[in-house]
XYZ file of C-alpha atoms in Angstrom:
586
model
C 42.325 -50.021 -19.099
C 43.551 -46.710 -19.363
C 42.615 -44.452 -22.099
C 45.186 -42.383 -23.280
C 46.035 -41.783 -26.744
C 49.265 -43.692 -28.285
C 50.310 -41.341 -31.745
C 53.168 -43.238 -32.386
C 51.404 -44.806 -35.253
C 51.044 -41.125 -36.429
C 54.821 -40.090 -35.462
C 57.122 -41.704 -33.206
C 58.389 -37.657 -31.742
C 58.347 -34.331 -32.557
C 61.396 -34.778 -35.160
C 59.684 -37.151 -37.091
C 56.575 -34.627 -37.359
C 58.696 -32.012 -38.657
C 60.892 -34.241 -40.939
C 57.971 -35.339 -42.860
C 56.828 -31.564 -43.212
C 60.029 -31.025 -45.010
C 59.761 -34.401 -46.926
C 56.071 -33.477 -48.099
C 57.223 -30.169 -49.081
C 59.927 -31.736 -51.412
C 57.230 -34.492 -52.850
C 54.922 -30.587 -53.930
C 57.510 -29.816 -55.392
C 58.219 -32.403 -57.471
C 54.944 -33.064 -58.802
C 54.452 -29.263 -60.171
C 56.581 -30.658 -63.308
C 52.859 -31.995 -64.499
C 51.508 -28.681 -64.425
C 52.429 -28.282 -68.070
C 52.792 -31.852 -68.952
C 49.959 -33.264 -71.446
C 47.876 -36.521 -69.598
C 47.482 -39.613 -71.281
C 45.215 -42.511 -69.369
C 48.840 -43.877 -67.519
C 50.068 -40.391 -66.440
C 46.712 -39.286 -65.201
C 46.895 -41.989 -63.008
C 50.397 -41.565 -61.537
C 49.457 -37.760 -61.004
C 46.244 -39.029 -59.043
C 47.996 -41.574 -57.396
C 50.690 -38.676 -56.603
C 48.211 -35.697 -55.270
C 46.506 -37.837 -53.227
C 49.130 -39.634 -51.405
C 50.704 -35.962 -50.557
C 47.251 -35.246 -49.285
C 47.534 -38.005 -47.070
C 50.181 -37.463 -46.045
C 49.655 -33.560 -45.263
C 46.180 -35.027 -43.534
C 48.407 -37.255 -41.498
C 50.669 -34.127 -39.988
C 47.506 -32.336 -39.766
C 46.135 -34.786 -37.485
C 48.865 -35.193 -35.239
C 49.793 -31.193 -35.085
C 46.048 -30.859 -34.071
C 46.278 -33.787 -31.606
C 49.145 -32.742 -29.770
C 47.803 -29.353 -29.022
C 44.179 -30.356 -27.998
C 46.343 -32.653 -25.467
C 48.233 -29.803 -24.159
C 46.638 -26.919 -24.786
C 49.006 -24.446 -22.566
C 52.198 -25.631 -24.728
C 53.741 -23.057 -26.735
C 55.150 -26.228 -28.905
C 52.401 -27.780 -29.322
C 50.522 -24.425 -30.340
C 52.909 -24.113 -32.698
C 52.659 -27.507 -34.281
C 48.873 -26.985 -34.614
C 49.871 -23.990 -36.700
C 52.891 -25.085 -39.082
C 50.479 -28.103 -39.907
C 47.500 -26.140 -40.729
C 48.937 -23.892 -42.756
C 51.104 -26.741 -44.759
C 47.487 -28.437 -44.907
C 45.862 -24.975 -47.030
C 49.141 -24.408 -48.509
C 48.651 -27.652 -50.059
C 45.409 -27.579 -51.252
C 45.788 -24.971 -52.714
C 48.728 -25.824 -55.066
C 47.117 -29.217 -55.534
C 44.416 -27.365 -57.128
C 45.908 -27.152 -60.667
C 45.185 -30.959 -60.630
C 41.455 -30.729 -60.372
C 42.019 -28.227 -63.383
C 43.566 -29.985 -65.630
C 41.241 -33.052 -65.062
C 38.761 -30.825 -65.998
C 40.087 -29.184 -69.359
C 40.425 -32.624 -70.346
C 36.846 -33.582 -70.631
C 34.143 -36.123 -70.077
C 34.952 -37.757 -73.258
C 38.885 -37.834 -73.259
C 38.118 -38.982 -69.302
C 35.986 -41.819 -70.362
C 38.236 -42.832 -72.940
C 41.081 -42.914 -70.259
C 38.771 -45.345 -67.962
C 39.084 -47.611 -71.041
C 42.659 -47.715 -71.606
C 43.672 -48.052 -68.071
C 41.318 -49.827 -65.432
C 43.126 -48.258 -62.638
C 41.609 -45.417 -62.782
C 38.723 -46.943 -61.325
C 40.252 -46.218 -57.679
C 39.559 -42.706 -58.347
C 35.849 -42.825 -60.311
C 34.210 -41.350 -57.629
C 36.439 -38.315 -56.823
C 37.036 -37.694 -61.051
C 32.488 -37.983 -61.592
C 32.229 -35.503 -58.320
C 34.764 -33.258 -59.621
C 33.145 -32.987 -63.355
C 29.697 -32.536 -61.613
C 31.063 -29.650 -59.518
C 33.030 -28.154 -62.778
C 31.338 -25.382 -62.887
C 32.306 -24.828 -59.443
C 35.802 -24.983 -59.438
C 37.278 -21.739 -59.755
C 40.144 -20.409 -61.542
C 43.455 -19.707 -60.397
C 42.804 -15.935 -59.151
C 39.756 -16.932 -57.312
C 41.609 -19.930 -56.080
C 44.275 -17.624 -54.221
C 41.375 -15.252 -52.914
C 39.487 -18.094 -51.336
C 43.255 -19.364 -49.649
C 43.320 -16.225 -48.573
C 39.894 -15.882 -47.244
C 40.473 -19.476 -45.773
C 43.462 -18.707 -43.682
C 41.465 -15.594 -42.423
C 38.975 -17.414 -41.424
C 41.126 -19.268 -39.689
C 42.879 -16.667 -37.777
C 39.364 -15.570 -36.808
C 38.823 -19.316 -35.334
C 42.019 -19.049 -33.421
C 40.905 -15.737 -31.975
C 37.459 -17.660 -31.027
C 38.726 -20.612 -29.670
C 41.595 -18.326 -27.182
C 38.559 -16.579 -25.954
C 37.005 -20.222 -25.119
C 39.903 -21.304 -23.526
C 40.940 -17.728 -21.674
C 36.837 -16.314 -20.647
C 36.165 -16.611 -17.087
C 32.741 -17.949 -16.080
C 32.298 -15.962 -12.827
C 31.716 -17.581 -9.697
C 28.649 -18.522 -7.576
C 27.900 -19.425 -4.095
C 27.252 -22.758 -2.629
C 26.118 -22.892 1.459
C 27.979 -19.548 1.677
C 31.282 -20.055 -0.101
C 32.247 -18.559 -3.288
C 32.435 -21.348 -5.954
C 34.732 -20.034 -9.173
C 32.759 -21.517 -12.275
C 35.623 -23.321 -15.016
C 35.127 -25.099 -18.383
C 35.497 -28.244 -16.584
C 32.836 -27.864 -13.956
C 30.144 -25.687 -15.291
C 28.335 -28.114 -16.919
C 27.830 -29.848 -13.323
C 26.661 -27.102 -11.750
C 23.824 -26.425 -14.893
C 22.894 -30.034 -13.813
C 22.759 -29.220 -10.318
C 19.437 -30.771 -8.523
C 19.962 -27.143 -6.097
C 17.631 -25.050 -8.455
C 19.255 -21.902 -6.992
C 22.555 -23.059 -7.779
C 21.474 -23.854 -11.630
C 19.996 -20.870 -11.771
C 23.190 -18.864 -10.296
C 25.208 -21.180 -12.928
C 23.418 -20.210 -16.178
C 23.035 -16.533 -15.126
C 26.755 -16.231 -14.494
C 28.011 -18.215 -17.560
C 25.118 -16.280 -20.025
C 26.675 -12.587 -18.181
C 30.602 -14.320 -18.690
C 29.551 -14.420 -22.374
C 27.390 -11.117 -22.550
C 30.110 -8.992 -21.095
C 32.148 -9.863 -24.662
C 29.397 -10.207 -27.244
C 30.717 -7.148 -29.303
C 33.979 -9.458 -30.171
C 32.103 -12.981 -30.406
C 29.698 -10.644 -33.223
C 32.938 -9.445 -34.901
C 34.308 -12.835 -35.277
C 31.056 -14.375 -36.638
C 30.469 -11.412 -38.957
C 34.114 -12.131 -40.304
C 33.301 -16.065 -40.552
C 30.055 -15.096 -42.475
C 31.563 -12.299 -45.048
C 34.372 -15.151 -46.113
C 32.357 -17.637 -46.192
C 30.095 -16.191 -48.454
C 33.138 -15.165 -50.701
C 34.210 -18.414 -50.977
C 30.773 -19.581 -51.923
C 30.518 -16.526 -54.525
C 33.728 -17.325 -56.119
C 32.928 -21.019 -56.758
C 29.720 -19.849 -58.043
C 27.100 -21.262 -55.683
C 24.355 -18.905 -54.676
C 24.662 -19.877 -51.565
C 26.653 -21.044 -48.514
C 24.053 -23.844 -48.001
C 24.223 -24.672 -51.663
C 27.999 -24.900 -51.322
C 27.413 -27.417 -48.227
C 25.115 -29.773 -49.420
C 26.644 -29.745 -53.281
C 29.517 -31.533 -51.458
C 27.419 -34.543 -50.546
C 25.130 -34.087 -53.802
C 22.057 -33.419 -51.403
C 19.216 -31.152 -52.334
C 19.360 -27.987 -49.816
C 15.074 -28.460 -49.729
C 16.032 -30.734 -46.896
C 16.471 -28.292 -45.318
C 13.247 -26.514 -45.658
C 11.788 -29.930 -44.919
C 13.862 -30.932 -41.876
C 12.498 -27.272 -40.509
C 9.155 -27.606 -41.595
C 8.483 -31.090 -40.367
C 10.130 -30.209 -36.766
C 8.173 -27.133 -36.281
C 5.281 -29.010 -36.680
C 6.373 -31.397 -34.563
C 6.937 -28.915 -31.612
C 3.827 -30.125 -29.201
C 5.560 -32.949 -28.403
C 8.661 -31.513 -27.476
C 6.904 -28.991 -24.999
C 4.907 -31.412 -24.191
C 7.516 -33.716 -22.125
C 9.143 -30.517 -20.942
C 6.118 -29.830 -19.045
C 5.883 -33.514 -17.758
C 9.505 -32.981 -16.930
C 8.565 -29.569 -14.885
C 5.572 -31.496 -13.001
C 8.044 -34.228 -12.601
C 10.562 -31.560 -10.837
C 7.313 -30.203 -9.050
C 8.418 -26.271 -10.891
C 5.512 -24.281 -11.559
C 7.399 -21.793 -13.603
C 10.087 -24.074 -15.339
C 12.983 -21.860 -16.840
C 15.369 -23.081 -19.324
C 18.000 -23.810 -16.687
C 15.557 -26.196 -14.841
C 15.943 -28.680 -17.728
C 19.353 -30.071 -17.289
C 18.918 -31.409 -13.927
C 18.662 -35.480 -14.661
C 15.751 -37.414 -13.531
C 17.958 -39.224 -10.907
C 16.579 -38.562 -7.920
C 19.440 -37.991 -4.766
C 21.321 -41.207 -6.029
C 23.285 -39.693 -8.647
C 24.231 -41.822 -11.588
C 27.861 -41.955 -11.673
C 29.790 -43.999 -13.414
C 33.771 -45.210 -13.659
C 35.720 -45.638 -16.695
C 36.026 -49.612 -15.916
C 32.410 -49.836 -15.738
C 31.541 -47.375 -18.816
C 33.690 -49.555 -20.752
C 31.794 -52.756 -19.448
C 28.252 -51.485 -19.806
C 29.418 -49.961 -23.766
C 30.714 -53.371 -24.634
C 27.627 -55.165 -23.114
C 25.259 -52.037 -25.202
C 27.099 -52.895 -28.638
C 26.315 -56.905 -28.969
C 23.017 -56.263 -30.999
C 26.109 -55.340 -33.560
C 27.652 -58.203 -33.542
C 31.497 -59.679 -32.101
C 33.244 -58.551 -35.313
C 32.134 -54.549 -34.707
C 33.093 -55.494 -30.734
C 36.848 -56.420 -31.665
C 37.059 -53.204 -33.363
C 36.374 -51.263 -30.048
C 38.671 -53.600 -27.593
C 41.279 -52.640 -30.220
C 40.746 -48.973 -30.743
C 40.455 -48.562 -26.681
C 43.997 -49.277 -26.781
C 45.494 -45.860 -27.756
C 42.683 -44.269 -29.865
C 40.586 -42.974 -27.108
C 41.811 -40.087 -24.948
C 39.312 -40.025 -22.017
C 41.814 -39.257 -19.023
C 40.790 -35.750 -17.196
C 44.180 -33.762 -17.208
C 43.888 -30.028 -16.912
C 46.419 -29.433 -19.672
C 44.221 -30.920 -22.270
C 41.678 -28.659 -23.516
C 38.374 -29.166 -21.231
C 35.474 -27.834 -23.392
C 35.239 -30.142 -26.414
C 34.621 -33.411 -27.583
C 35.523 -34.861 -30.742
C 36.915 -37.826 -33.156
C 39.204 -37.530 -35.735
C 40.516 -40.343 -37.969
C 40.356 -43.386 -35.768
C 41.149 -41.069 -32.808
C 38.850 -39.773 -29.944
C 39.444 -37.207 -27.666
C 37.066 -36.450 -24.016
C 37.192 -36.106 -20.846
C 35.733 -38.727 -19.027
C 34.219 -37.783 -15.482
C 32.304 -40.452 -14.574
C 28.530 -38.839 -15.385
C 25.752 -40.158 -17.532
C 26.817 -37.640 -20.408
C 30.277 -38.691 -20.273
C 29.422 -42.380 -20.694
C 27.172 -41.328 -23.832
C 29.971 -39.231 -25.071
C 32.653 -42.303 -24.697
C 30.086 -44.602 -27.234
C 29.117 -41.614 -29.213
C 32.919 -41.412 -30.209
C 33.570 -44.911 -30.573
C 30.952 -44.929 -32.887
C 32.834 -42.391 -34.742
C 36.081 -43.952 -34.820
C 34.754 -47.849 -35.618
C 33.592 -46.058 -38.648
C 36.610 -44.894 -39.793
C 38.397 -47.478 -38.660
C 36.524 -50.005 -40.610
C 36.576 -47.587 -43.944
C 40.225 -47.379 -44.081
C 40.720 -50.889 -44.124
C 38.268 -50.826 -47.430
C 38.246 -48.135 -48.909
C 41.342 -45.737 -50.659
C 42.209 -43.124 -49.272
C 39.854 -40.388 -50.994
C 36.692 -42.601 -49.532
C 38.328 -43.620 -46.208
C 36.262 -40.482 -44.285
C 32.738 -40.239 -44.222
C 30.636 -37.415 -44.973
C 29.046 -36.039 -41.631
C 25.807 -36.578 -43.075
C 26.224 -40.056 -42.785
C 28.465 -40.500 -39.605
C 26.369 -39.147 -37.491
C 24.513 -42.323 -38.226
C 27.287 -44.414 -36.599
C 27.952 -42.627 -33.418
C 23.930 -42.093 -32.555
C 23.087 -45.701 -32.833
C 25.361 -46.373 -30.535
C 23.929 -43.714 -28.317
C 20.435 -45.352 -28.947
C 21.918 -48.819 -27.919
C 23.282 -47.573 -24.499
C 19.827 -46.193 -23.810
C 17.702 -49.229 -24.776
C 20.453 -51.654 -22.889
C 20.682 -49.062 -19.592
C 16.593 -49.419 -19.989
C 16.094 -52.839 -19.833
C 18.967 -53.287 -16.590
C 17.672 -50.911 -15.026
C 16.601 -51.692 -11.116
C 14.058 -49.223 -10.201
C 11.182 -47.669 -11.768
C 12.828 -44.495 -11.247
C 16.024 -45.755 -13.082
C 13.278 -46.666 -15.844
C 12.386 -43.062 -15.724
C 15.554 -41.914 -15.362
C 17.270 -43.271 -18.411
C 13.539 -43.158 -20.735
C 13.702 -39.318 -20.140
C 17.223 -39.499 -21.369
C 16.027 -41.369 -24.739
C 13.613 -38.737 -25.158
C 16.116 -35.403 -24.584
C 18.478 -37.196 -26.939
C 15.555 -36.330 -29.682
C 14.948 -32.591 -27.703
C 19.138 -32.100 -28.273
C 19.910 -33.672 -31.502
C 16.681 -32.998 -33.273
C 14.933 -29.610 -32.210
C 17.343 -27.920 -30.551
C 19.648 -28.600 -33.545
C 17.191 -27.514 -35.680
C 16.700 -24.286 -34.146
C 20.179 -23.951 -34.522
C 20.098 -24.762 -38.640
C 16.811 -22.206 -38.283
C 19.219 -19.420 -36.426
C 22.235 -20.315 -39.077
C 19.249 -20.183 -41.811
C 18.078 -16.770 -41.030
C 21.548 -15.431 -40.190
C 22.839 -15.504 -44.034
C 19.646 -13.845 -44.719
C 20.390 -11.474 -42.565
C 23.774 -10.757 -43.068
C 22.919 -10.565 -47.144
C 21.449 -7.224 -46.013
C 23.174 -5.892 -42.969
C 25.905 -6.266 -40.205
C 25.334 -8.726 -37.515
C 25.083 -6.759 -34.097
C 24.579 -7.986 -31.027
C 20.905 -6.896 -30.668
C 20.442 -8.371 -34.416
C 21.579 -11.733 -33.047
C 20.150 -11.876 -29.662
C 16.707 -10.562 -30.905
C 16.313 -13.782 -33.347
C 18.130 -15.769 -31.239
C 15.238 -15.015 -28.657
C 12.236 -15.383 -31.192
C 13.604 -19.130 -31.926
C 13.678 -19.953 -28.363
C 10.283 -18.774 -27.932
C 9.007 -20.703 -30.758
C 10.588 -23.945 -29.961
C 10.276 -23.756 -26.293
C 6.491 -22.734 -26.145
C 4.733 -19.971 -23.744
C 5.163 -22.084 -20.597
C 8.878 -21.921 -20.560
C 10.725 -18.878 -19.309
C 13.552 -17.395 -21.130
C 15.269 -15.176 -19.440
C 16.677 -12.022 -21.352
C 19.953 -13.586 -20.547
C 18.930 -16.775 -22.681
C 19.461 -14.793 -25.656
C 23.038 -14.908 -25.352
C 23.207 -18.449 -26.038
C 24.129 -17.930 -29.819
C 27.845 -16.830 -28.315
C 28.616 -20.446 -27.251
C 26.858 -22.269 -30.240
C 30.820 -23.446 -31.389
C 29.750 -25.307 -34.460
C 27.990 -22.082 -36.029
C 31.394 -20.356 -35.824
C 33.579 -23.536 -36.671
C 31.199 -24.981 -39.804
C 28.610 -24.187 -42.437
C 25.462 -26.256 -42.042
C 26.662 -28.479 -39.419
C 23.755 -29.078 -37.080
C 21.015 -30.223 -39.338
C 23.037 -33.347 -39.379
C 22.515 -34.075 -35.765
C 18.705 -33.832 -36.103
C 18.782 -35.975 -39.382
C 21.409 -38.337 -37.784
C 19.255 -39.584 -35.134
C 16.016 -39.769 -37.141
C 18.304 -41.947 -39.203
C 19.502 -43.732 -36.153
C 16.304 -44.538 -35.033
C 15.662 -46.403 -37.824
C 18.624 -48.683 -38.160
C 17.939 -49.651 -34.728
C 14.568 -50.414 -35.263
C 15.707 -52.770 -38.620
C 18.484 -54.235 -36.333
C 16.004 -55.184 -33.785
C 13.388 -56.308 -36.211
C 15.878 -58.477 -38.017
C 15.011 -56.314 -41.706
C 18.443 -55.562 -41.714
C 21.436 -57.626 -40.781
C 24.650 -57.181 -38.417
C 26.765 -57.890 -41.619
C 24.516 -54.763 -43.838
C 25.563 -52.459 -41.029
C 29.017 -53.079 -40.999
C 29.038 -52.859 -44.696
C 27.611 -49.976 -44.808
C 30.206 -48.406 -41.704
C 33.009 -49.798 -43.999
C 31.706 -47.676 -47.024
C 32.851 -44.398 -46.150
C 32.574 -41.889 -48.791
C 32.959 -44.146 -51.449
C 29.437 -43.435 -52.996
C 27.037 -40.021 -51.814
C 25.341 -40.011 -48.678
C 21.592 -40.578 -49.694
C 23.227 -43.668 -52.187
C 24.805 -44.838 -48.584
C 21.815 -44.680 -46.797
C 20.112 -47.374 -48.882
C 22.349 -49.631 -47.844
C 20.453 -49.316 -45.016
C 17.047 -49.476 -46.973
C 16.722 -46.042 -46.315
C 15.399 -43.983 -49.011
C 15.414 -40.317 -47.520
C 13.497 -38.968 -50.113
C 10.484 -40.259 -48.670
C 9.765 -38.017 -45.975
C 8.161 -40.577 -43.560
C 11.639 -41.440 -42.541
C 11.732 -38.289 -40.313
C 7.907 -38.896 -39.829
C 9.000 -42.489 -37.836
C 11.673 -40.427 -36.129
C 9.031 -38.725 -34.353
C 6.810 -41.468 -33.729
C 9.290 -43.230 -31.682
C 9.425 -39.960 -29.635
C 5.917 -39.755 -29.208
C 5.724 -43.599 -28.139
C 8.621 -43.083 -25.437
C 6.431 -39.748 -24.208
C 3.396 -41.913 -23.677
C 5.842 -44.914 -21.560
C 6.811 -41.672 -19.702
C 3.617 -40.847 -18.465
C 2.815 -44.281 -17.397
C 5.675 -44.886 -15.576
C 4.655 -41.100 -13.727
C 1.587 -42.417 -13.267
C 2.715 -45.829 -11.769
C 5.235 -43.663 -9.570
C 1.878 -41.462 -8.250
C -0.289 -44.046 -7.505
C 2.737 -45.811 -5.994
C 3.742 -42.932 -3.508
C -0.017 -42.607 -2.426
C -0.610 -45.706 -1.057
C-alpha cells in the first residue's frame, strides 16, 4: 500500500482551486445584501445556512492551498497557493463577521422565539448559545479590522518563522572521521544515536545552529505575543489564556491545576530518568543521553507494510467498524512517503488528511497511529455532524490520536520476544508520559510565565533563555546536566510560536487517554461509547464530551490515575532491570 495523498476529492487541478476562489468570492458578495436586511426565524436560517457553507467552502481551498505546499515545499506555485488561500480564508472571516453581529443585536429572547417558529434552526443551537455566551466578546467593527490586521501580521511573522525552519543549517558533525552535514531529515537520528559522542556532537551543533539566530527567533515571538495580546484586549478577555480556553468553555484554573499537580508529581519523572542513566551505565546523564532508545544493537526498524500490519493488529480492542475507517482513509488520506520536496520537519492532520514522513523507526510508527487517530476522528464527525461541529476541539482530539498511541504500546508489549524488547517498548510507555505530560507542561509553564513577562518588558534572548533554563532545572532535577546550550531549546518549541495554549493539551490528552484505555480494557465503557463519542466532534463543549466517556474532569483524580499508571509501569521497569541483572550474572 502506498501512502500518498489523493486531493482530488478536494480539487481535481490547480484550475479548479482557483475557479472556486473566484466562485466563493462571488457567493461574499452576494450575501452582504443581509447586512441591512431585518431577520425573521426563516431568513436567519438561510443567512446561517449561507455563512457557513462559504466557510466551508473557504476551509476547503484552505486545506488544499496548505496541502499542496507542505507537499512541495520548494514550489513557487504551490507557495503561492498557500498564500491566496490564507488570505481569502481571513478575508472571509472577517466580512462574515457582521453575521455574528446581527445575531447578537437580535437577542436571547427574539432568538428563542425564532427556535420556535422554525425547528431548523436547531442545526445551528450550538454555534448561536456559544456565540451569545461570548457576546461580550465579540468586538465591533473597528476592532474587528484591527484584529484582521493584527491576524495577517501575525501571519507574516509565521511565514518568516517557518522560512527560517526550512532555510537554517544544522552544522555538521563527525562520524569515524568524516564530516557528517546535519539536515531536518536526519537530525533527529543522530540525537538518538546509541554513539554518546555523536549525540552529544548532534545536540551541541543543532542548539549553536539555533543560538547563532536567537535575536530574530526573539523578534518574531515578541511580535506573536504583542498581537496576540491585542487581539485578546480588543475582544475583551484579560487574557490570552482566557481567550483560549473561553473557546472550549473551560475554566483557565486548569491550568494552575495541570501545573500544580505535575510539579508535584516530578520524583517520578526523575526518577526513571535515573533508572534510564543506570540502564545506559552514564554516571553524569545529560539531556542528550535521553533519546537514545532502550534497544540494545538490534535497532527497531520498521517498514511501512509492517507498520500498517502491526497498527491494524494494535486497533482491534476498538472494534472492526473503527478498523474499516483506517483501511479506507490509508487509501489517499495519509501522506507518509519520504520525498525531499515535501517539507521534512513536521507532522500533522488536517481534516481527514495526514501528512509524515515515514522512515521506518519506532517514532515514525507511533506518529503513523497518532495521525490516524486524528483523521478517524474527523472522519467519523463529518459523517454526523454539520459542518460547524464536524472538527473537534484540540482539547478533546488529542484524546483520539493518544489512545491509539497507548494501544500500539500495550499490543508491541505483549508480542514482544525478549525481555529486552519488554524493556524496550515499557520505557517507551513511560517517555510517552515524560513527552506529552511534563515536558508539555513545562512548556504551558514557559508559555505561562512568558505573558507575564512580556506584560512588563521585551522578550530578549537572555530573558528567554534564563527561564527557559530555571524550568529545565526544575523538571529535570539536580542529577541531570543541562548544558548552557540547553537553554536554547525555547527557539525550536514550534507550537509556542504557531498557537496560544497549545501544549497543555498534550499532557491532559494522555491523562485522558489513559483512562479510556483502562475503561476499554475493563469493559466500563464500550467499543460503540467510543466511537460515539469520536463521531461527536464539536457538537457539545469539551468537558460535556468527555462524559461520554464517564469522565468528569472536574474531579481532579482523573490526572491523579494518570500518574498512577506511570508510577505502576516505573515499578514493572525495575523488575524487568532487575530480572535482566540477575540474568547477566549467572
Amino acid at each position: 500500500m502506498e501512502l500518498k495523498w489523493d486531493l482530488s476529492n478536494l480539487f481535481s487541478n490547480t484550475d479548479a482551486f482557483y475557479q472556486e476562489i473566484e466562485l466563493v468570492k462571488e457567493s461574499v458578495q452576494n450575501i452582504s445584501h443581509y447586512k441591512d436586511k431585518i431577520l425573521n426565524a426563516q431568513s436567519l436560517f438561510e443567512l446561517l445556512n449561507q455563512s457557513w457553507g462559504i466557510k466551508r467552502r473557504a476551509n476547503t481551498i484552505l486545506v488544499y492551498g496548505s496541502l499542496r505546499y507542505y507537499k512541495n515545499v520548494h514550489s513557487e506555485e504551490c507557495i503561492q497557493m498557500k498564500k491566496v488561500a490564507e488570505s481569502l480564508f481571513n478575508q472571509i472571516n472577517l466580512t462574515l463577521r457582521f453575521v455574528d453581529q446581527k445575531i447578537i443585536e437580535l437577542g436571547s429572547a427574539k432568538i428563542d422565539s425564532f427556535f420556535t417558529e422554525n425547528a431548523k434552526l436547531a442545526t445551528y443551537s450550538l454555534v448561536i448559545n456559544n456565540l451569545l455566551r461570548k457576546q461580550k466578546h465579540v468586538p465591533d467593527h473597528l476592532a474587528t479590522v484591527k484584529i484582521n490586521d493584527y491576524t495577517n501580521k501575525m501571519q507574516e511573522e509565521l511565514d518568516l518563522y517557518n522560512s527560517w525552519l526550512r532555510d537554517i543549517s544544522y552544522g555538521t558533525i563527525e562520524i569515524d572521521d568524516r564530516q557528517v552535514e546535519l539536515s531536518a531529515s536526519n537530525v533527529n537520528k543522530y540525537l538518538a544515536s546509541r554513539d554518546r559522542e555523536t549525540r552529544k556532537q548532534t545536540y551541541l551543533s543543532l542548539n549553536q545552529s539555533f543560538k547563532t539566530q536567537e535575536d530574530d527567533f526573539a523578534k518574531i515571538l515578541n511580535s506573536l505575543f504583542h498581537y496576540r495580546i491585542l487581539n485578546a484586549q480588543l475582544e475583551n478577555y484579560s487574557s490570552v489564556l482566557e481567550k483560549e480556553l473561553f473557546e472550549e468553555n473551560i475554566d483557565p484554573k486548569i491550568i494552575d491545576v495541570l501545573i500544580q499537580t505535575v510539579s508535584h508529581h516530578l520524583p517520578l519523572m526523575q526518577e526513571y530518568l535515573s533508572l534510564k542513566g543506570s540502564y545506559l551505565q552514564i554516571d553524569d546523564p545529560h539531556l542528550y543521553d535521553f533519546g537514545v532508545p532502550l534497544d540494545q544493537k538490534e535497532k527497531v526498524a520498521y517498514t511501512l507494510e509492517e507498520a500498517i500490519i502491526i497498527i491494524l493488529e494494535a486497533l482491534k480492542p476498538l472494534g472492526q467498524e473503527y478498523l474499516d475507517v483506517v483501511l479506507m482513509l490509508l487509501n489517499g488520506h495519509v501522506d507518509a512517503i519520504p520525498d525531499e520536496n515535501k517539507h521534512q520537519s513536521i507532522t500533522f492532520s488536517w481534516w481527514s488528511y495526514s501528512f509524515l514522513n515515514f522512515k521506518g523507526s519506532y517514532g515514525d510508527l507511533k506518529n503513523l497511529i497518532h495521525e490516524l487517530g486524528h483523521i478517524v476522528n474527523y472522519y467519523l464527525s463529518s459523517k454526523k455532524q454539520a459542518f460547524p461541529y464536524m472538527d473537534s476541539t484540540v482539547f478533546v482530539g488529542e484524546t483520539a490520536s493518544i489512545v491509539n498511541e497507548i494501544l500500539l504500546n500495550q499490543y508491541l508489549y505483549r508480542h514482544a520476544n525478549s525481555l529486552e524488547e519488554k524493556l524496550f517498548y515499557l520505557s517507551k510507555e513511560i517517555e510517552n508520559f515524560v513527552t506529552s505530560v511534563f515536558k508539555q507542561t513545562m512548556y504551558t509553564e514557559f508559555e505561562n510565565k512568558l505573558y507575564s513577562l512580556k506584560n512588563e518588558q521585551e522578550l530578549t534572548p537572555e530573558i528567554l533563555a534564563s527561564t527557559y533554563a530555571q524550568l529545565l532545572k526544575k523538571y529535570y532535577g539536580p542529577q541531570i546536566v543541562c548544558d548552557d546550550l540547553a537553554q536554547i531549546e525555547w527557539t525550536r518549541l514550534g507550537k509556542l510560536y504557531r498557537w496560544s495554549y497549545y501544549p497543555y493539551k498534550y499532557a491532559t490528552g494522555l491523562l485522558i487517554a489513559s483512562a479510556v484505555v483502562h475503561s476499554l480494557n475493563q469493559k466500563s465503557l464500550s467499543k460503540e461509547e467510543y466511537l460515539s463519542f469520536l463521531a461527536s466532534g464539536s457538537s457539545l463543549y469539551s468537558l460535556d464530551l468527555l462524559k461520554m466517556l464517564h469522565i468528569d474532569f472536574s474531579n481532579t483524580q482523573i490526572i491523579e490515575e494518570g500518574f498512577k499508571v506511570m508510577e505502576q509501569d516505573i515499578r514493572n521497569f525495575e523488575s524487568l532491570l532487575r530480572k535482566k541483572v540477575n540474568r547477566n550474572l549467572f
